[in-house]
Structures are given as C-alpha cells and as structure tokens.
PDB file of C-alpha atoms and ligand atoms in Angstrom:
ATOM      1  CA  MET A   1     -39.807  16.298 -35.786  1.00 44.00           C
ATOM      2  CA  GLY A   2     -39.159  16.058 -39.515  1.00 45.00           C
ATOM      3  CA  SER A   3     -35.740  15.774 -41.118  1.00 48.00           C
ATOM      4  CA  VAL A   4     -33.161  18.287 -39.834  1.00 53.00           C
ATOM      5  CA  GLY A   5     -30.601  19.991 -42.086  1.00 47.00           C
ATOM      6  CA  VAL A   6     -27.190  19.123 -40.645  1.00 47.00           C
ATOM      7  CA  GLY A   7     -24.296  21.548 -40.739  1.00 47.00           C
ATOM      8  CA  HIS A   8     -21.789  20.713 -43.407  1.00 49.00           C
ATOM      9  CA  ARG A   9     -21.894  21.909 -46.987  1.00 51.00           C
ATOM     10  CA  ASP A  10     -21.129  18.406 -48.279  1.00 59.00           C
ATOM     11  CA  ALA A  11     -24.286  16.375 -47.549  1.00 59.00           C
ATOM     12  CA  GLY A  12     -22.190  13.181 -47.466  1.00 77.00           C
ATOM     13  CA  ARG A  13     -20.057  14.570 -44.641  1.00 90.00           C
ATOM     14  CA  ARG A  14     -22.643  15.549 -42.059  1.00 94.00           C
ATOM     15  CA  ILE A  15     -21.491  15.471 -38.443  1.00 97.00           C
ATOM     16  CA  VAL A  16     -23.642  15.713 -35.296  1.00 98.00           C
ATOM     17  CA  ASP A  17     -22.064  16.761 -31.980  1.00 98.00           C
ATOM     18  CA  LEU A  18     -24.174  15.709 -28.939  1.00 98.00           C
ATOM     19  CA  PHE A  19     -23.842  17.735 -25.697  1.00 98.00           C
ATOM     20  CA  ALA A  20     -21.815  20.148 -27.795  1.00 98.00           C
ATOM     21  CA  GLY A  21     -21.471  22.900 -25.177  1.00 97.00           C
ATOM     22  CA  ALA A  22     -19.560  25.988 -26.220  1.00 97.00           C
ATOM     23  CA  GLY A  23     -17.771  24.036 -28.953  1.00 97.00           C
ATOM     24  CA  GLY A  24     -14.519  22.414 -27.845  1.00 96.00           C
ATOM     25  CA  TRP A  25     -14.850  19.594 -30.389  1.00 97.00           C
ATOM     26  CA  ASP A  26     -16.108  22.009 -33.047  1.00 97.00           C
ATOM     27  CA  GLU A  27     -13.010  24.195 -32.774  1.00 97.00           C
ATOM     28  CA  GLY A  28     -10.907  21.106 -33.550  1.00 95.00           C
ATOM     29  CA  LEU A  29     -13.193  20.137 -36.440  1.00 96.00           C
ATOM     30  CA  ARG A  30     -12.856  23.625 -37.885  1.00 96.00           C
ATOM     31  CA  GLU A  31      -9.063  23.233 -37.997  1.00 95.00           C
ATOM     32  CA  LEU A  32      -9.607  20.067 -40.042  1.00 94.00           C
ATOM     33  CA  GLY A  33     -11.993  21.881 -42.420  1.00 94.00           C
ATOM     34  CA  TYR A  34     -15.232  20.373 -41.064  1.00 95.00           C
ATOM     35  CA  SER A  35     -18.218  21.674 -39.150  1.00 96.00           C
ATOM     36  CA  ALA A  36     -20.860  19.960 -37.039  1.00 97.00           C
ATOM     37  CA  LEU A  37     -24.417  20.554 -35.967  1.00 97.00           C
ATOM     38  CA  GLY A  38     -24.180  20.767 -32.179  1.00 98.00           C
ATOM     39  CA  ILE A  39     -27.031  19.960 -29.793  1.00 98.00           C
ATOM     40  CA  ASP A  40     -26.999  21.279 -26.225  1.00 98.00           C
ATOM     41  CA  SER A  41     -29.722  22.149 -23.707  1.00 98.00           C
ATOM     42  CA  ASP A  42     -27.883  25.103 -22.197  1.00 98.00           C
ATOM     43  CA  ARG A  43     -28.925  28.440 -23.634  1.00 98.00           C
ATOM     44  CA  TRP A  44     -25.668  30.213 -22.804  1.00 98.00           C
ATOM     45  CA  ALA A  45     -23.447  27.414 -24.105  1.00 98.00           C
ATOM     46  CA  CYS A  46     -25.434  27.577 -27.387  1.00 98.00           C
ATOM     47  CA  ALA A  47     -25.109  31.371 -27.524  1.00 98.00           C
ATOM     48  CA  THR A  48     -21.335  31.159 -26.944  1.00 98.00           C
ATOM     49  CA  ALA A  49     -20.958  28.516 -29.655  1.00 98.00           C
ATOM     50  CA  ARG A  50     -23.050  30.502 -32.150  1.00 98.00           C
ATOM     51  CA  ALA A  51     -20.989  33.628 -31.437  1.00 98.00           C
ATOM     52  CA  ALA A  52     -17.917  31.586 -32.418  1.00 98.00           C
ATOM     53  CA  GLY A  53     -19.622  30.536 -35.671  1.00 98.00           C
ATOM     54  CA  HIS A  54     -20.784  27.030 -34.654  1.00 98.00           C
ATOM     55  CA  GLU A  55     -24.282  25.763 -35.493  1.00 97.00           C
ATOM     56  CA  ARG A  56     -26.477  24.825 -32.512  1.00 98.00           C
ATOM     57  CA  ILE A  57     -29.881  23.355 -31.725  1.00 98.00           C
ATOM     58  CA  GLU A  58     -30.921  24.140 -28.148  1.00 98.00           C
ATOM     59  CA  ALA A  59     -32.629  20.927 -27.032  1.00 98.00           C
ATOM     60  CA  ASP A  60     -32.596  17.942 -24.683  1.00 98.00           C
ATOM     61  CA  VAL A  61     -30.644  15.215 -26.516  1.00 98.00           C
ATOM     62  CA  ALA A  62     -32.667  12.507 -24.736  1.00 98.00           C
ATOM     63  CA  ALA A  63     -35.968  13.920 -26.021  1.00 98.00           C
ATOM     64  CA  LEU A  64     -34.978  13.961 -29.713  1.00 98.00           C
ATOM     65  CA  ASP A  65     -35.542  11.274 -32.325  1.00 98.00           C
ATOM     66  CA  PRO A  66     -32.087  10.654 -33.893  1.00 98.00           C
ATOM     67  CA  LYS A  67     -33.729   9.468 -37.127  1.00 97.00           C
ATOM     68  CA  ALA A  68     -34.775  13.089 -37.796  1.00 97.00           C
ATOM     69  CA  PHE A  69     -31.065  13.847 -38.315  1.00 96.00           C
ATOM     70  CA  ALA A  70     -30.355  11.024 -40.820  1.00 96.00           C
ATOM     71  CA  PRO A  71     -28.175  10.493 -42.719  1.00 96.00           C
ATOM     72  CA  ILE A  72     -24.984  11.484 -40.900  1.00 96.00           C
ATOM     73  CA  TRP A  73     -21.314  10.703 -41.575  1.00 96.00           C
ATOM     74  CA  GLY A  74     -19.836  11.257 -38.111  1.00 98.00           C
ATOM     75  CA  LEU A  75     -21.093  11.328 -34.508  1.00 98.00           C
ATOM     76  CA  ILE A  76     -19.325  13.103 -31.641  1.00 98.00           C
ATOM     77  CA  ALA A  77     -20.430  13.131 -27.998  1.00 98.00           C
ATOM     78  CA  SER A  78     -19.187  14.313 -24.595  1.00 97.00           C
ATOM     79  CA  PRO A  79     -22.164  13.582 -22.318  1.00 96.00           C
ATOM     80  CA  PRO A  80     -22.432  14.802 -18.723  1.00 90.00           C
ATOM     81  CA  CYS A  81     -21.114  12.118 -16.353  1.00 80.00           C
ATOM     82  CA  GLN A  82     -23.118  12.140 -13.108  1.00 69.00           C
ATOM     83  CA  ALA A  83     -22.881   8.348 -12.811  1.00 71.00           C
ATOM     84  CA  TYR A  84     -19.088   8.738 -12.532  1.00 75.00           C
ATOM     85  CA  SER A  85     -18.782  11.913 -10.563  1.00 68.00           C
ATOM     86  CA  ASN A  86     -18.598  12.827  -6.884  1.00 61.00           C
ATOM     87  CA  ALA A  87     -20.618  15.963  -7.611  1.00 59.00           C
ATOM     88  CA  GLY A  88     -24.185  16.220  -6.316  1.00 57.00           C
ATOM     89  CA  LYS A  89     -23.504  13.916  -3.299  1.00 64.00           C
ATOM     90  CA  GLY A  90     -22.399  11.146  -5.672  1.00 68.00           C
ATOM     91  CA  LEU A  91     -25.974   9.841  -6.063  1.00 75.00           C
ATOM     92  CA  GLY A  92     -25.304   9.252  -9.762  1.00 78.00           C
ATOM     93  CA  LYS A  93     -22.799   6.526  -8.859  1.00 83.00           C
ATOM     94  CA  LEU A  94     -25.646   4.421  -7.461  1.00 89.00           C
ATOM     95  CA  ASP A  95     -27.264   4.628 -10.917  1.00 92.00           C
ATOM     96  CA  LYS A  96     -24.397   2.913 -12.742  1.00 92.00           C
ATOM     97  CA  PRO A  97     -26.107  -0.510 -12.897  1.00 95.00           C
ATOM     98  CA  HIS A  98     -29.059   1.173 -14.664  1.00 96.00           C
ATOM     99  CA  VAL A  99     -26.740   2.869 -17.171  1.00 95.00           C
ATOM    100  CA  PHE A 100     -25.031  -0.435 -18.010  1.00 97.00           C
ATOM    101  CA  ALA A 101     -28.289  -2.429 -18.196  1.00 98.00           C
ATOM    102  CA  CYS A 102     -29.897   0.222 -20.383  1.00 98.00           C
ATOM    103  CA  ALA A 103     -26.897   0.187 -22.767  1.00 98.00           C
ATOM    104  CA  HIS A 104     -27.162  -3.599 -23.161  1.00 98.00           C
ATOM    105  CA  GLU A 105     -30.907  -3.336 -23.792  1.00 98.00           C
ATOM    106  CA  LEU A 106     -30.532  -0.523 -26.357  1.00 98.00           C
ATOM    107  CA  ALA A 107     -27.954  -2.629 -28.224  1.00 98.00           C
ATOM    108  CA  ALA A 108     -30.438  -5.505 -28.197  1.00 98.00           C
ATOM    109  CA  GLY A 109     -33.063  -3.245 -29.794  1.00 97.00           C
ATOM    110  CA  HIS A 110     -35.100  -2.411 -26.691  1.00 98.00           C
ATOM    111  CA  ASP A 111     -35.367   1.228 -25.574  1.00 98.00           C
ATOM    112  CA  SER A 112     -35.701   0.792 -21.796  1.00 98.00           C
ATOM    113  CA  ARG A 113     -34.668   4.330 -20.851  1.00 98.00           C
ATOM    114  CA  ALA A 114     -38.026   5.251 -19.288  1.00 97.00           C
ATOM    115  CA  GLU A 115     -37.970   2.238 -16.918  1.00 97.00           C
ATOM    116  CA  HIS A 116     -34.375   2.859 -15.830  1.00 97.00           C
ATOM    117  CA  LEU A 117     -34.915   6.602 -15.529  1.00 95.00           C
ATOM    118  CA  ALA A 118     -37.756   5.989 -13.075  1.00 96.00           C
ATOM    119  CA  ALA A 119     -35.359   3.956 -10.896  1.00 95.00           C
ATOM    120  CA  CYS A 120     -32.375   6.350 -11.089  1.00 93.00           C
ATOM    121  CA  ARG A 121     -31.383   8.531  -8.104  1.00 91.00           C
ATOM    122  CA  ASP A 122     -30.121  11.296 -10.414  1.00 89.00           C
ATOM    123  CA  SER A 123     -32.256  12.016 -13.485  1.00 88.00           C
ATOM    124  CA  ARG A 124     -29.104  12.987 -15.448  1.00 90.00           C
ATOM    125  CA  SER A 125     -27.386   9.596 -15.028  1.00 91.00           C
ATOM    126  CA  LEU A 126     -28.914   8.001 -18.112  1.00 94.00           C
ATOM    127  CA  LEU A 127     -27.611  10.744 -20.422  1.00 96.00           C
ATOM    128  CA  THR A 128     -24.411   8.701 -20.804  1.00 95.00           C
ATOM    129  CA  VAL A 129     -26.343   6.097 -22.868  1.00 97.00           C
ATOM    130  CA  GLU A 130     -27.487   8.741 -25.388  1.00 98.00           C
ATOM    131  CA  PRO A 131     -24.323   8.528 -27.553  1.00 98.00           C
ATOM    132  CA  LEU A 132     -24.942   4.778 -27.966  1.00 98.00           C
ATOM    133  CA  ARG A 133     -28.647   5.307 -28.733  1.00 98.00           C
ATOM    134  CA  TRP A 134     -27.804   7.834 -31.462  1.00 98.00           C
ATOM    135  CA  ALA A 135     -25.011   5.669 -32.889  1.00 98.00           C
ATOM    136  CA  LEU A 136     -27.253   2.617 -33.174  1.00 98.00           C
ATOM    137  CA  ALA A 137     -30.117   4.629 -34.708  1.00 98.00           C
ATOM    138  CA  LEU A 138     -28.004   6.522 -37.261  1.00 98.00           C
ATOM    139  CA  ARG A 139     -25.070   4.164 -38.010  1.00 98.00           C
ATOM    140  CA  PRO A 140     -22.554   6.958 -38.747  1.00 98.00           C
ATOM    141  CA  ARG A 141     -19.372   5.873 -40.581  1.00 97.00           C
ATOM    142  CA  TRP A 142     -17.285   7.069 -37.606  1.00 98.00           C
ATOM    143  CA  ILE A 143     -17.772   7.858 -33.936  1.00 98.00           C
ATOM    144  CA  ALA A 144     -15.746   9.823 -31.338  1.00 98.00           C
ATOM    145  CA  PHE A 145     -16.868   9.979 -27.683  1.00 98.00           C
ATOM    146  CA  GLU A 146     -15.006  11.638 -24.781  1.00 97.00           C
ATOM    147  CA  GLN A 147     -15.364  11.918 -21.007  1.00 93.00           C
ATOM    148  CA  VAL A 148     -13.434  11.833 -17.705  1.00 90.00           C
ATOM    149  CA  PRO A 149     -11.175   8.763 -17.189  1.00 92.00           C
ATOM    150  CA  PRO A 150     -13.609   6.707 -15.028  1.00 91.00           C
ATOM    151  CA  VAL A 151     -16.002   6.626 -18.024  1.00 93.00           C
ATOM    152  CA  LEU A 152     -13.504   4.343 -19.814  1.00 96.00           C
ATOM    153  CA  GLU A 153     -15.437   1.460 -18.235  1.00 95.00           C
ATOM    154  CA  LEU A 154     -18.581   2.537 -20.101  1.00 96.00           C
ATOM    155  CA  TRP A 155     -16.710   3.302 -23.340  1.00 97.00           C
ATOM    156  CA  SER A 156     -15.238  -0.224 -23.218  1.00 98.00           C
ATOM    157  CA  LEU A 157     -18.743  -1.644 -22.893  1.00 98.00           C
ATOM    158  CA  PHE A 158     -19.917   0.523 -25.827  1.00 98.00           C
ATOM    159  CA  ALA A 159     -16.911  -0.683 -27.893  1.00 98.00           C
ATOM    160  CA  GLY A 160     -18.031  -4.285 -27.417  1.00 98.00           C
ATOM    161  CA  LEU A 161     -21.684  -3.493 -28.171  1.00 98.00           C
ATOM    162  CA  LEU A 162     -20.761  -1.491 -31.290  1.00 98.00           C
ATOM    163  CA  ALA A 163     -18.507  -4.347 -32.473  1.00 98.00           C
ATOM    164  CA  ALA A 164     -21.580  -6.574 -32.508  1.00 97.00           C
ATOM    165  CA  HIS A 165     -23.156  -3.970 -34.844  1.00 97.00           C
ATOM    166  CA  GLY A 166     -20.322  -4.032 -37.391  1.00 97.00           C
ATOM    167  CA  TYR A 167     -17.992  -1.367 -35.950  1.00 98.00           C
ATOM    168  CA  GLU A 168     -14.267  -1.589 -35.299  1.00 98.00           C
ATOM    169  CA  ALA A 169     -13.740   0.256 -32.011  1.00 98.00           C
ATOM    170  CA  SER A 170     -10.993   1.271 -29.632  1.00 98.00           C
ATOM    171  CA  ALA A 171     -11.175   2.903 -26.190  1.00 98.00           C
ATOM    172  CA  GLY A 172      -8.473   4.330 -23.939  1.00 98.00           C
ATOM    173  CA  VAL A 173      -7.259   7.281 -21.885  1.00 98.00           C
ATOM    174  CA  LEU A 174      -5.209  10.010 -23.579  1.00 98.00           C
ATOM    175  CA  SER A 175      -3.311  12.790 -21.826  1.00 96.00           C
ATOM    176  CA  ALA A 176      -3.439  16.230 -23.438  1.00 96.00           C
ATOM    177  CA  GLU A 177       0.170  17.224 -22.703  1.00 96.00           C
ATOM    178  CA  ARG A 178       1.307  14.179 -24.701  1.00 97.00           C
ATOM    179  CA  PHE A 179      -0.175  15.803 -27.819  1.00 97.00           C
ATOM    180  CA  GLY A 180       1.397  19.234 -27.415  1.00 96.00           C
ATOM    181  CA  VAL A 181      -1.404  20.871 -25.394  1.00 95.00           C
ATOM    182  CA  PRO A 182       0.041  23.022 -22.555  1.00 94.00           C
ATOM    183  CA  GLN A 183      -2.199  21.277 -19.996  1.00 93.00           C
ATOM    184  CA  THR A 184      -2.102  17.970 -18.094  1.00 92.00           C
ATOM    185  CA  ARG A 185      -5.636  16.773 -18.784  1.00 91.00           C
ATOM    186  CA  LYS A 186      -6.540  13.090 -19.004  1.00 94.00           C
ATOM    187  CA  ARG A 187      -9.676  12.015 -20.827  1.00 95.00           C
ATOM    188  CA  ALA A 188     -11.237   8.675 -21.858  1.00 96.00           C
ATOM    189  CA  PHE A 189     -11.947   8.356 -25.586  1.00 98.00           C
ATOM    190  CA  LEU A 190     -13.907   5.872 -27.667  1.00 98.00           C
ATOM    191  CA  ILE A 191     -13.404   5.890 -31.420  1.00 98.00           C
ATOM    192  CA  ALA A 192     -15.194   3.567 -33.840  1.00 98.00           C
ATOM    193  CA  SER A 193     -15.544   3.102 -37.578  1.00 98.00           C
ATOM    194  CA  LEU A 194     -17.577   1.082 -40.068  1.00 98.00           C
ATOM    195  CA  ASP A 195     -14.709   1.353 -42.581  1.00 96.00           C
ATOM    196  CA  GLY A 196     -11.931  -0.686 -40.965  1.00 95.00           C
ATOM    197  CA  PRO A 197      -9.701  -0.981 -37.899  1.00 96.00           C
ATOM    198  CA  VAL A 198      -9.146   2.098 -35.738  1.00 97.00           C
ATOM    199  CA  ALA A 199      -6.453   2.922 -33.186  1.00 97.00           C
ATOM    200  CA  LEU A 200      -6.104   5.808 -30.769  1.00 97.00           C
ATOM    201  CA  PRO A 201      -3.268   8.164 -31.793  1.00 96.00           C
ATOM    202  CA  GLU A 202       0.273   7.572 -30.501  1.00 97.00           C
ATOM    203  CA  PRO A 203       1.612  10.417 -28.310  1.00 97.00           C
ATOM    204  CA  THR A 204       3.810  12.960 -30.053  1.00 98.00           C
ATOM    205  CA  HIS A 205       5.111  14.660 -26.868  1.00 97.00           C
ATOM    206  CA  ARG A 206       6.667  13.502 -23.578  1.00 97.00           C
ATOM    207  CA  SER A 207       4.599  12.979 -20.443  1.00 95.00           C
ATOM    208  CA  TYR A 208       4.799  15.504 -17.611  1.00 94.00           C
ATOM    209  CA  ASN A 209       5.889  14.090 -14.264  1.00 91.00           C
ATOM    210  CA  PRO A 210       5.037  16.641 -11.526  1.00 85.00           C
ATOM    211  CA  ARG A 211       7.629  15.107  -9.185  1.00 86.00           C
ATOM    212  CA  ARG A 212      10.428  15.221 -11.763  1.00 88.00           C
ATOM    213  CA  PRO A 213       9.445  17.804 -14.396  1.00 85.00           C
ATOM    214  CA  ASP A 214      12.937  17.798 -15.952  1.00 86.00           C
ATOM    215  CA  GLN A 215      13.336  14.034 -16.205  1.00 89.00           C
ATOM    216  CA  VAL A 216      13.148  12.473 -19.691  1.00 93.00           C
ATOM    217  CA  ARG A 217      11.973   8.856 -19.777  1.00 94.00           C
ATOM    218  CA  GLU A 218      14.141   6.610 -21.908  1.00 95.00           C
ATOM    219  CA  ASP A 219      11.174   5.407 -23.982  1.00 95.00           C
ATOM    220  CA  GLU A 220      10.126   9.026 -24.644  1.00 95.00           C
ATOM    221  CA  ALA A 221      13.543  10.437 -25.612  1.00 96.00           C
ATOM    222  CA  ASP A 222      12.579  10.684 -29.310  1.00 97.00           C
ATOM    223  CA  LEU A 223       9.352  12.605 -28.609  1.00 97.00           C
ATOM    224  CA  PHE A 224       8.913  16.387 -28.456  1.00 97.00           C
ATOM    225  CA  PRO A 225       9.131  17.929 -24.968  1.00 96.00           C
ATOM    226  CA  TRP A 226       5.809  18.819 -23.338  1.00 96.00           C
ATOM    227  CA  VAL A 227       4.706  22.444 -23.875  1.00 96.00           C
ATOM    228  CA  SER A 228       4.685  24.870 -20.951  1.00 93.00           C
ATOM    229  CA  MET A 229       2.001  27.472 -20.157  1.00 91.00           C
ATOM    230  CA  ALA A 230       4.622  30.154 -20.823  1.00 91.00           C
ATOM    231  CA  ASP A 231       5.376  28.804 -24.302  1.00 92.00           C
ATOM    232  CA  GLY A 232       1.717  28.081 -25.097  1.00 91.00           C
ATOM    233  CA  LEU A 233       0.612  31.583 -24.146  1.00 87.00           C
ATOM    234  CA  GLY A 234       3.742  33.406 -25.279  1.00 86.00           C
ATOM    235  CA  TRP A 235       4.175  34.730 -21.740  1.00 83.00           C
ATOM    236  CA  GLY A 236       7.339  34.857 -19.609  1.00 78.00           C
ATOM    237  CA  ARG A 237       8.526  31.758 -17.754  1.00 77.00           C
ATOM    238  CA  ASP A 238       8.684  33.648 -14.454  1.00 80.00           C
ATOM    239  CA  GLY A 239       5.441  33.402 -12.588  1.00 81.00           C
ATOM    240  CA  VAL A 240       3.397  30.767 -10.907  1.00 81.00           C
ATOM    241  CA  THR A 241      -0.212  29.588 -10.979  1.00 80.00           C
ATOM    242  CA  TRP A 242      -2.063  28.873  -7.727  1.00 76.00           C
ATOM    243  CA  THR A 243      -5.188  26.792  -7.541  1.00 75.00           C
ATOM    244  CA  ASN A 244      -7.671  28.781  -5.527  1.00 66.00           C
ATOM    245  CA  ASN A 245     -10.364  26.304  -4.660  1.00 56.00           C
ATOM    246  CA  GLN A 246      -9.939  27.153  -1.008  1.00 52.00           C
ATOM    247  CA  THR A 247     -10.852  30.827  -1.376  1.00 50.00           C
ATOM    248  CA  GLY A 248     -14.191  32.285  -0.452  1.00 52.00           C
ATOM    249  CA  ASN A 249     -13.109  34.360   2.501  1.00 54.00           C
ATOM    250  CA  GLY A 250     -11.930  37.307   0.430  1.00 52.00           C
ATOM    251  CA  ARG A 251      -8.277  36.651   1.281  1.00 55.00           C
ATOM    252  CA  ARG A 252      -5.427  35.902  -1.093  1.00 53.00           C
ATOM    253  CA  PRO A 253      -6.023  32.695  -3.030  1.00 53.00           C
ATOM    254  CA  ARG A 254      -4.595  29.584  -1.419  1.00 59.00           C
ATOM    255  CA  GLY A 255      -3.839  26.251  -2.977  1.00 71.00           C
ATOM    256  CA  LEU A 256      -1.129  24.411  -4.875  1.00 76.00           C
ATOM    257  CA  ALA A 257       1.539  25.929  -7.078  1.00 79.00           C
ATOM    258  CA  ARG A 258       2.467  25.119 -10.633  1.00 84.00           C
ATOM    259  CA  PRO A 259       5.134  27.255 -12.329  1.00 86.00           C
ATOM    260  CA  MET A 260       4.422  28.893 -15.690  1.00 88.00           C
ATOM    261  CA  SER A 261       7.348  26.866 -17.057  1.00 89.00           C
ATOM    262  CA  CYS A 262       5.136  23.709 -16.803  1.00 90.00           C
ATOM    263  CA  PRO A 263       1.876  22.631 -18.486  1.00 92.00           C
ATOM    264  CA  ALA A 264      -1.276  23.929 -16.740  1.00 88.00           C
ATOM    265  CA  ARG A 265      -3.334  21.950 -14.271  1.00 84.00           C
ATOM    266  CA  THR A 266      -6.838  20.882 -15.347  1.00 82.00           C
ATOM    267  CA  ILE A 267      -9.638  23.079 -14.096  1.00 71.00           C
ATOM    268  CA  ASP A 268     -12.037  20.718 -12.334  1.00 68.00           C
ATOM    269  CA  THR A 269     -14.345  20.600  -9.320  1.00 64.00           C
ATOM    270  CA  ALA A 270     -11.355  20.195  -6.972  1.00 61.00           C
ATOM    271  CA  SER A 271      -9.677  23.275  -8.429  1.00 63.00           C
ATOM    272  CA  GLY A 272     -12.355  25.475  -9.908  1.00 63.00           C
ATOM    273  CA  SER A 273      -9.963  28.135 -11.160  1.00 68.00           C
ATOM    274  CA  TRP A 274      -6.434  29.362 -10.704  1.00 71.00           C
ATOM    275  CA  THR A 275      -4.617  32.660 -10.636  1.00 75.00           C
ATOM    276  CA  VAL A 276      -1.266  33.675 -12.108  1.00 78.00           C
ATOM    277  CA  GLU A 277       1.103  35.616  -9.851  1.00 76.00           C
ATOM    278  CA  PRO A 278       4.611  36.968 -10.268  1.00 76.00           C
ATOM    279  CA  GLY A 279       7.393  35.166  -8.423  1.00 75.00           C
ATOM    280  CA  SER A 280       8.322  31.534  -8.154  1.00 73.00           C
ATOM    281  CA  ALA A 281       7.311  28.399  -6.305  1.00 73.00           C
ATOM    282  CA  LYS A 282       7.960  24.721  -6.813  1.00 74.00           C
ATOM    283  CA  GLU A 283       5.426  22.385  -8.420  1.00 74.00           C
ATOM    284  CA  GLY A 284       2.912  21.187  -5.809  1.00 71.00           C
ATOM    285  CA  GLU A 285       4.133  23.599  -3.116  1.00 71.00           C
ATOM    286  CA  ALA A 286       1.290  24.648  -0.800  1.00 66.00           C
ATOM    287  CA  ASP A 287       0.544  28.329  -0.242  1.00 60.00           C
ATOM    288  CA  ALA A 288       1.564  29.419   3.263  1.00 53.00           C
TER     289      ALA A 288
HETATM  290  C1  SAM B 301     -19.029  17.824 -20.819  1.00 81.83           C
HETATM  291  S1  SAM B 301     -19.958  19.200 -21.426  1.00 81.83           S
HETATM  292  C2  SAM B 301     -19.644  19.143 -23.153  1.00 81.83           C
HETATM  293  C3  SAM B 301     -18.421  19.866 -23.672  1.00 81.83           C
HETATM  294  C4  SAM B 301     -18.421  20.027 -25.176  1.00 81.83           C
HETATM  295  N1  SAM B 301     -18.659  18.782 -25.863  1.00 81.83           N
HETATM  296  C5  SAM B 301     -17.164  20.667 -25.726  1.00 81.83           C
HETATM  297  O1  SAM B 301     -16.500  20.082 -26.600  1.00 81.83           O
HETATM  298  O2  SAM B 301     -16.841  21.779 -25.307  1.00 81.83           O
HETATM  299  C6  SAM B 301     -21.610  18.599 -21.311  1.00 81.83           C
HETATM  300  C7  SAM B 301     -22.679  19.470 -21.954  1.00 81.83           C
HETATM  301  O3  SAM B 301     -23.899  18.754 -21.906  1.00 81.83           O
HETATM  302  C8  SAM B 301     -24.955  19.705 -21.854  1.00 81.83           C
HETATM  303  N2  SAM B 301     -26.167  18.994 -21.437  1.00 81.83           N
HETATM  304  C9  SAM B 301     -26.486  18.527 -20.209  1.00 81.83           C
HETATM  305  N3  SAM B 301     -27.668  17.874 -20.256  1.00 81.83           N
HETATM  306  C10 SAM B 301     -28.098  17.917 -21.542  1.00 81.83           C
HETATM  307  C11 SAM B 301     -29.233  17.392 -22.231  1.00 81.83           C
HETATM  308  N4  SAM B 301     -30.170  16.679 -21.590  1.00 81.83           N
HETATM  309  N5  SAM B 301     -29.341  17.625 -23.558  1.00 81.83           N
HETATM  310  C12 SAM B 301     -28.417  18.360 -24.208  1.00 81.83           C
HETATM  311  N6  SAM B 301     -27.310  18.866 -23.612  1.00 81.83           N
HETATM  312  C13 SAM B 301     -27.153  18.642 -22.302  1.00 81.83           C
HETATM  313  C14 SAM B 301     -24.427  20.758 -20.910  1.00 81.83           C
HETATM  314  O4  SAM B 301     -25.110  21.985 -21.120  1.00 81.83           O
HETATM  315  C15 SAM B 301     -22.939  20.805 -21.289  1.00 81.83           C
HETATM  316  O5  SAM B 301     -22.710  21.835 -22.219  1.00 81.83           O
END
C-alpha cells in the first residue's frame, strides 16, 4: 500500500484510530475540534461511523503496514480483548504469554507475530499487540489506548516498553461516572507522549457506591455529584432499569434493578441489555 491520506485538515495533526468501531473515540475528538481516520474490519461498524460523519477504512489492522499512514500526530486504539475475556470459552486467556512475549519482541525490533499467532488458541488474541506495533512504527507525538480493566496489566507493560523508546507514559483505570457520564463504566487507559510528562485526569465527580448511593465520601465532598440516568437523559426520576440477561423465554425481563435516579449499569456480556419500566425498586434488587 502506498501513503494514505489521513483525516484531518491540518496535515501536522493527523490522528489514526485503530479498531475504531462505530466511533466512540471519534465523537469525543469531534467535541475537541479534531477528527481521525478510523480503521475497522466490521462493515456495519464502518457504515455506522460514516453515517455519523467519521472517516473509515474497512480493513484488518494486523494486515496493514503502519508506515503507509505516516506521518501521524496521534494514535488511538481500543483493540478487541480475547486474551482477557471469558467469552469464547476463555481460550484467549491461554494465549496471554504469547501476547506478552510478542510485545517484548516487537519493542526489541523483531516482528514475531506470525510465530506467536501459529501457537495461539484464539486467532484474535494477538490483536492486542497491534497498538504497540503501530506506535513503534509511526512514533506519534501522543497515544491513547483503552480497554476493559484486566488489560491494565498489558497497558502497564506497554508503558514500560514505550518509555524505553522515549515516551512518558501513564496507565490506570478510570470510572466514567467520576467524569460526569451517567454510567458506572470502568476502563483501563494508557496515555503516552513524546513531549513531556503525562498524567491521567483527576476525577471531577463523586464515585457511585451501589450499596450507599446517597453517601458522600469525605475526600470527595468538593467534587460534583455523579449524574443520574434521569438527569443525563432529561427523563423523570421515577422508573427503574432491569438487566435482562436472563430472558430468552419470552417472559418479562428478569435481572437486577437500578433506579433511574442513579447512573446506568454498563452493558456487557453479563448484562447484554436492559429495559426501563415505570415504578420503583432498590438498587441491586432481584426481579421476583
Ligand atoms: C472494543 S471495539 C472498539 C470500539 C471503538 N474504538 C469505539 O470507540 O467505539 C473493537 C473493534 O475492533 C474491531 N475489530 C476486530 N478485529 C479487527 C481487526 N482484525 N481489524 C480491524 N478491526 C477489528 C471490531 O469490529 C470492533 O469494532
């Protein structure tokens, strides 16, 4: 592949978003006045992103030569995380040693992906090393990677490897409700820069304690209160959400309650969706 035009009007501010999906990161970038060229292998995720005005290349990130995208200013990535997930019988977890060994070898200048891929139980496991491969090949001025909390282990390894390549890096878990998002969603982040020390942002809002939603921690008294679903959506505070991961028999959804007056639960494999119903129930109450 030759050189690829990357999606920001200012050529010095080009950003690539790996595994870009429907554009969660890109919506945030847009609020800051930036845009990225997103790469994703899923046709429908690309179509959704394009419909929202985000640029997409439909391709396998692992099959591309990053150098074709040079130069770039920023690199974003949220890779799939089979090596850290219970999904698919958890086979990806057995591949973790290959992911870590491959990361070390990439940082030492040896692309050993093919050898490790041949030994992996789940062919998707090695995708988590792609953000590091692209970072080392392109040397963007800044980097932002995100995944589920267990991936912090890998981000911490990447932080050390990137430090040996001139980056200042920081990794940690942030909780969405502590930044004013009406949802309790924890994610592991790695940020890195070639231009000086970096630090993950300090929370602006209080943490949500499901056991004591009304309690204010002494060390959080000066922060804003967390934002409820009702306030985030502009809906009434009466009403309750029920996780409905136990449905499938055509009956009323069953699961755990969370009132609209609280931040939303994360949609994940344990709670694939939830419904909103009138009435009230306490946080965590099980449907009868
Ligand atoms: C965790 S989601 C990314 C979410 C996205 N970054 C956002 O901000 O909304 C992972 C994405 O990786 C994509 N994906 C999986 N394997 C891929 C591959 N080999 N190459 C490119 N994209 C891939 C999936 O289609 C999915 O959209």
